[in-house]
Coordinates of C-alpha atoms in Angstrom, one line a residue:
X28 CA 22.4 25.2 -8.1
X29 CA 20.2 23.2 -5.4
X30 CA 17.1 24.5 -4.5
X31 CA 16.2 23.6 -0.9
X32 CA 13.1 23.8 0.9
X33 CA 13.8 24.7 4.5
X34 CA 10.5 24.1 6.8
X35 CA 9.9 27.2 9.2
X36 CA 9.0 25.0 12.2
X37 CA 11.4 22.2 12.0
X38 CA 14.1 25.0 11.2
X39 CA 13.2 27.4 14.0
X40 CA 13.4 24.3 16.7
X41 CA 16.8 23.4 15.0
X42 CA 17.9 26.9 15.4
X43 CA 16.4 28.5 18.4
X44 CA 15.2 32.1 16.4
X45 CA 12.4 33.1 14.4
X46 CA 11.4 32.5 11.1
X47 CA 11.9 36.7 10.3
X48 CA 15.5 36.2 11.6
X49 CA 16.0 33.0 9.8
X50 CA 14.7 34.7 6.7
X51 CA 16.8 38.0 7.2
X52 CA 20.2 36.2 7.6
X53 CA 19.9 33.1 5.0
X54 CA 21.2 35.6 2.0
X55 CA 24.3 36.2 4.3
X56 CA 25.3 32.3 4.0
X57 CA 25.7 32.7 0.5
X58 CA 21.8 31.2 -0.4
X59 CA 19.6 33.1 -2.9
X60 CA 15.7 32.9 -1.8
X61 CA 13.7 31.4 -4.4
X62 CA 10.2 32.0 -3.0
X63 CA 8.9 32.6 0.7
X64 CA 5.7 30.2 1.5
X65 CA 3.5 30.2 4.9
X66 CA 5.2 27.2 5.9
X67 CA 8.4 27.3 4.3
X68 CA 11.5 29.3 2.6
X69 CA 12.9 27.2 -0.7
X70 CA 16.8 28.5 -1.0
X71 CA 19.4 28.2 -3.3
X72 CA 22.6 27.1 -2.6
X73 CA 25.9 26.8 -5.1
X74 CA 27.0 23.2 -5.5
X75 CA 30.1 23.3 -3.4
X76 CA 28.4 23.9 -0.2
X77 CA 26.6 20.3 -0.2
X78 CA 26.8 20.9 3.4
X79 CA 24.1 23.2 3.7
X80 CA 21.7 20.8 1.4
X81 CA 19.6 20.2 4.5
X82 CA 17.4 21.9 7.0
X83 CA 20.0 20.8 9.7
X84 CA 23.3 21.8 7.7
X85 CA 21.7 25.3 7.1
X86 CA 20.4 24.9 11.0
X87 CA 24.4 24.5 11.9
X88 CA 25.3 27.0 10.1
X89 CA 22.9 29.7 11.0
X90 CA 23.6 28.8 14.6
X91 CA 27.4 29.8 13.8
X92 CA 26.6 32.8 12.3
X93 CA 24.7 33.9 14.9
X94 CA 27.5 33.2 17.2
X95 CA 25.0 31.2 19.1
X96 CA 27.7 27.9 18.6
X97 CA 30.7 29.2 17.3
X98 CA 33.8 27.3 16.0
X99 CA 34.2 23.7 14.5
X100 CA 31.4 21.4 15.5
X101 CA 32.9 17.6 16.7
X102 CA 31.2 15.0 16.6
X103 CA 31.3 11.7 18.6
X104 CA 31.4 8.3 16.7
X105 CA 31.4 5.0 18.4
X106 CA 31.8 1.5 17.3
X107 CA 28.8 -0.1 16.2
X108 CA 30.1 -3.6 16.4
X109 CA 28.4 -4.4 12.7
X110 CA 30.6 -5.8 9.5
X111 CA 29.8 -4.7 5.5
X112 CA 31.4 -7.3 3.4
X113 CA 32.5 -6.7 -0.1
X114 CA 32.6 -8.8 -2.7
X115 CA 35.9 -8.7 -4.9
X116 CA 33.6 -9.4 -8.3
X117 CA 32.6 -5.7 -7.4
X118 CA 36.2 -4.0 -8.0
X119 CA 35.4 -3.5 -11.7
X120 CA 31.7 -2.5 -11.4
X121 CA 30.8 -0.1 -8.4
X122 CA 33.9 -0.7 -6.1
X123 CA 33.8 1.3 -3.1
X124 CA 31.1 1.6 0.1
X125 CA 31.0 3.4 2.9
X126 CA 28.2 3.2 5.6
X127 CA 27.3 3.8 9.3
X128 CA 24.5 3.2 11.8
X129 CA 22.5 6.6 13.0
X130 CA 20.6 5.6 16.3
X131 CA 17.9 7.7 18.1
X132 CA 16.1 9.8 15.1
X133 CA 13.0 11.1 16.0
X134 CA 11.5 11.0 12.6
X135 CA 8.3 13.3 11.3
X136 CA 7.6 14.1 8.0
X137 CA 9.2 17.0 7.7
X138 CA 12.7 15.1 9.2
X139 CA 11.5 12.4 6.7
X140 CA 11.3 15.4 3.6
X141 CA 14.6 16.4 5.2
X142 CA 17.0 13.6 4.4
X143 CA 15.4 12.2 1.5
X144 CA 16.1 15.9 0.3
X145 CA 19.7 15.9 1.1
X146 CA 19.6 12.9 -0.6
X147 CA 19.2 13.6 -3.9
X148 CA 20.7 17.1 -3.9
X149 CA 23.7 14.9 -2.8
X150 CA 23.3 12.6 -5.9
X151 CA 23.4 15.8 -8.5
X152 CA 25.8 17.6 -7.0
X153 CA 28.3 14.9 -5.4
X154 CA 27.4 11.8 -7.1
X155 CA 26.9 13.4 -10.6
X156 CA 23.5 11.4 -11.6
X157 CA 24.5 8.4 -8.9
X158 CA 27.2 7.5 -10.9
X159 CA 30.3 8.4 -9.0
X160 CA 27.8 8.1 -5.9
X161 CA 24.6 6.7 -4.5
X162 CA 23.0 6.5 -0.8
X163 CA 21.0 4.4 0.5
X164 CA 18.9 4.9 4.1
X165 CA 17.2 1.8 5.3
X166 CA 15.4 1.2 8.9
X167 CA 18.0 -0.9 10.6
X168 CA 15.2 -2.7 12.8
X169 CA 13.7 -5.0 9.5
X170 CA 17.4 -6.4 8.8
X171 CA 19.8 -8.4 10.4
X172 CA 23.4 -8.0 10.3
X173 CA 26.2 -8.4 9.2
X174 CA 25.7 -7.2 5.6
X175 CA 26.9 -8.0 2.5
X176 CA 27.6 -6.4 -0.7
X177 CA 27.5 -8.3 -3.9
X178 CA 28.1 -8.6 -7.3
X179 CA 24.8 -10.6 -7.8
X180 CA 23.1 -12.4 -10.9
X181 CA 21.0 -10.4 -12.6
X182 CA 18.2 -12.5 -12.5
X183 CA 17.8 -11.7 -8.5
X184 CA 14.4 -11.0 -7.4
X185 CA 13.2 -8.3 -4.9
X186 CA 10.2 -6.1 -4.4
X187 CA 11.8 -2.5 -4.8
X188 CA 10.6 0.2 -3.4
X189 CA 6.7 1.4 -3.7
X190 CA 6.2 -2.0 -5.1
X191 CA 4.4 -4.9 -4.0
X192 CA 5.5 -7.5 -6.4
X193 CA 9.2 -9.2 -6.8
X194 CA 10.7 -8.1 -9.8
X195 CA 13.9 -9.6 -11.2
X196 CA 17.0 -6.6 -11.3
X197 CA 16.8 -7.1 -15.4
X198 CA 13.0 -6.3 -14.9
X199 CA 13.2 -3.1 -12.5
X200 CA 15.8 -1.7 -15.5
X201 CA 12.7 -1.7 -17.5
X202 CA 10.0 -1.0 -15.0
X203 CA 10.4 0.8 -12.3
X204 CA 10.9 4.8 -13.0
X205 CA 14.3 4.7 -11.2
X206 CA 15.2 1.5 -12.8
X207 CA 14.8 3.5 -16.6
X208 CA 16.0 6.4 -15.1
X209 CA 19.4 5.4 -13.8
X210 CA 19.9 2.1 -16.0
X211 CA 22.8 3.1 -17.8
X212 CA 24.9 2.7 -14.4
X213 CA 25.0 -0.7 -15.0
X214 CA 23.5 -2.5 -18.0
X215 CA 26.5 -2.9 -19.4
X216 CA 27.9 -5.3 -16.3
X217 CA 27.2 -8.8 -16.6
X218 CA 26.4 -8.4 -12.8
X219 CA 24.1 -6.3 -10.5
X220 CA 25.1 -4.5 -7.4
X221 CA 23.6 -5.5 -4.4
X222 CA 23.5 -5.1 -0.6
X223 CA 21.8 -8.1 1.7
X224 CA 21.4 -8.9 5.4
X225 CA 22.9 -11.8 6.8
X226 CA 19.9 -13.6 6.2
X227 CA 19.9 -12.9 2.3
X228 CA 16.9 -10.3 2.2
X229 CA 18.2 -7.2 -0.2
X230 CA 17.9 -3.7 1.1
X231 CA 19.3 -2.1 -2.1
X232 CA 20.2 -2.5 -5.5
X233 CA 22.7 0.7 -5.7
X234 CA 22.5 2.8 -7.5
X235 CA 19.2 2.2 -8.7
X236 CA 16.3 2.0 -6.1
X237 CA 16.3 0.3 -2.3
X238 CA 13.8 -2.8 -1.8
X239 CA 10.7 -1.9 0.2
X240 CA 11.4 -4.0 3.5
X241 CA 13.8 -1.4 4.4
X242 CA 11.4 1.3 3.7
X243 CA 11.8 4.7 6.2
X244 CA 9.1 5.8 7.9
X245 CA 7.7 7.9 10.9
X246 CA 8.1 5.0 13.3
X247 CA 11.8 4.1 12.2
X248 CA 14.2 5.5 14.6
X249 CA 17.8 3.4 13.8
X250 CA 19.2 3.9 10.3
X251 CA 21.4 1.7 8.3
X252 CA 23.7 4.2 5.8
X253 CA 25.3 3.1 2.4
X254 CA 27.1 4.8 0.2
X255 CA 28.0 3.3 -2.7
X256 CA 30.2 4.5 -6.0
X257 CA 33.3 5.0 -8.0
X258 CA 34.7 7.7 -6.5
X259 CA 36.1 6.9 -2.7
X260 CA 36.0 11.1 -2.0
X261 CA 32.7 11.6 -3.2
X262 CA 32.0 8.2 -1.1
X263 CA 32.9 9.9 2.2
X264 CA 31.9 13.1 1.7
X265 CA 28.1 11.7 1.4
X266 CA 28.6 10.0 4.4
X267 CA 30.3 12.6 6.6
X268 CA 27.5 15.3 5.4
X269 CA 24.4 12.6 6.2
X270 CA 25.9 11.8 9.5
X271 CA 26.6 15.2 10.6
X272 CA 23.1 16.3 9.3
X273 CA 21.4 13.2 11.5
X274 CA 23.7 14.8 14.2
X275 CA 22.6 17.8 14.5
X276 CA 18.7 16.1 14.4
X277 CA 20.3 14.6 18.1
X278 CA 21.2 11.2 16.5
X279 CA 24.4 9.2 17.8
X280 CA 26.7 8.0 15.1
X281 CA 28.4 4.2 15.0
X282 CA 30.7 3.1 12.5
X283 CA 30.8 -0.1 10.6

């Protein structure tokens, strides 16, 4: 089960009722309430309705339920004009990506909480530890496209995430808490995942940790999406539940 926390304010703006309605009709999506807060509702949901992993799935849905927007949302997606290349050498190690641009995100912390939330509820429940999935959200404005993803030496040096220094991939195995956490991915390859911009600077090193130039933050408003694993379902379902969330948030959706 995925416990969610679902922020009153951000959830009553999403929705257009009050937190006492929002709290009354949550059990009737199928969500048991874990504990009721000041500021916030934290909600379990069963693992096959990874759709409702985020403030703005559970917003969509409450909406429907209401019958304030009733029958199947659509959703418009338009060219972004942007290339992802893939390097063959990947086919036997993490083989398949998928990845869009999200423009126009009005990003506070509790949007920030948000995704990085859906996030890693995704990882457990879709990407079963980031193995048959992982996702990666980067600010689109640090990096220049196209991008690239590699089967790269693992002797490549980046500064990952919450990091100042460059550390080689071999060295955030055995560093960085992500790196130990999530090592067993891909030790065993004699080469490293990795996703750069067209002028070589790495965003991510799936499925283990992104590098900090692409770091999200309250000023970011264009998103670079990646989605990287073994599975190509489980691949497109991360994407198609991110988008949609970012969506309903009011951003525009581009493919790659």
């Amino acid at each position: 089960m995925a416990v969610i926390t679902l922020p009153y304010r951000y959830l009553e703006r999403l929705t257009g009722v009050d937190r006492e309605t929002i709290i009354s009709r949550l059990p009737m999506l199928g969500s048991d309430i874990e504990r009721i807060e000041d500021d916030h509702v934290d909600v379990e949901f069963f693992p096959n309705r990874p759709d409702l992993f985020s403030v703005e799935g559970v917003a969509r849905a409450l909406r429907g339920f209401l019958g304030k927007e009733t029958g199947l949302p659509e959703y418009r997606v338009n060219p972004s004009g942007m290339k992802f290349t893939v390097d063959p050498g990947l086919a036997a190690i993490r083989p398949v990506l998928g990845s869009a641009v999200i423009r126009g995100i009005s990003f506070d912390e509790e949007a920030i909480l948000s995704i990085m939330g859906l996030q890693e509820a995704l990882h457990w429940a879709v990407g079963r530890g980031r193995s048959k999935v992982a996702i990666g959200i980067h600010d689109l404005d640090t990096v220049t496209p196209p991008f690239h993803y590699l089967a790269s030496e693992r002797t490549r040096t980046f500064v990952p995430l919450d990091y100042e220094e460059e550390l080689t991939m071999e060295e955030i195995l055995a560093k960085h808490p992500k790196g130990r956490m999530y090592s067993s991915i891909v030790n065993d390859f004699p080469r490293f995942p990795l996703i750069v911009d067209d002028l070589d600077r790495v965003l991510s090193f799936p499925p283990i940790i992104n590098g900090e130039l692409t770091r999200v933050t309250t000023e970011t408003r264009n998103i670079l999406l990646d989605c990287t694993g073994t599975d190509e379902r489980a691949v497109r379902t991360a994407v198609t539940i991110i988008c949609t969330a970012m969506a309903e948030a009011g951003a525009s959706i581009e493919s790659i």
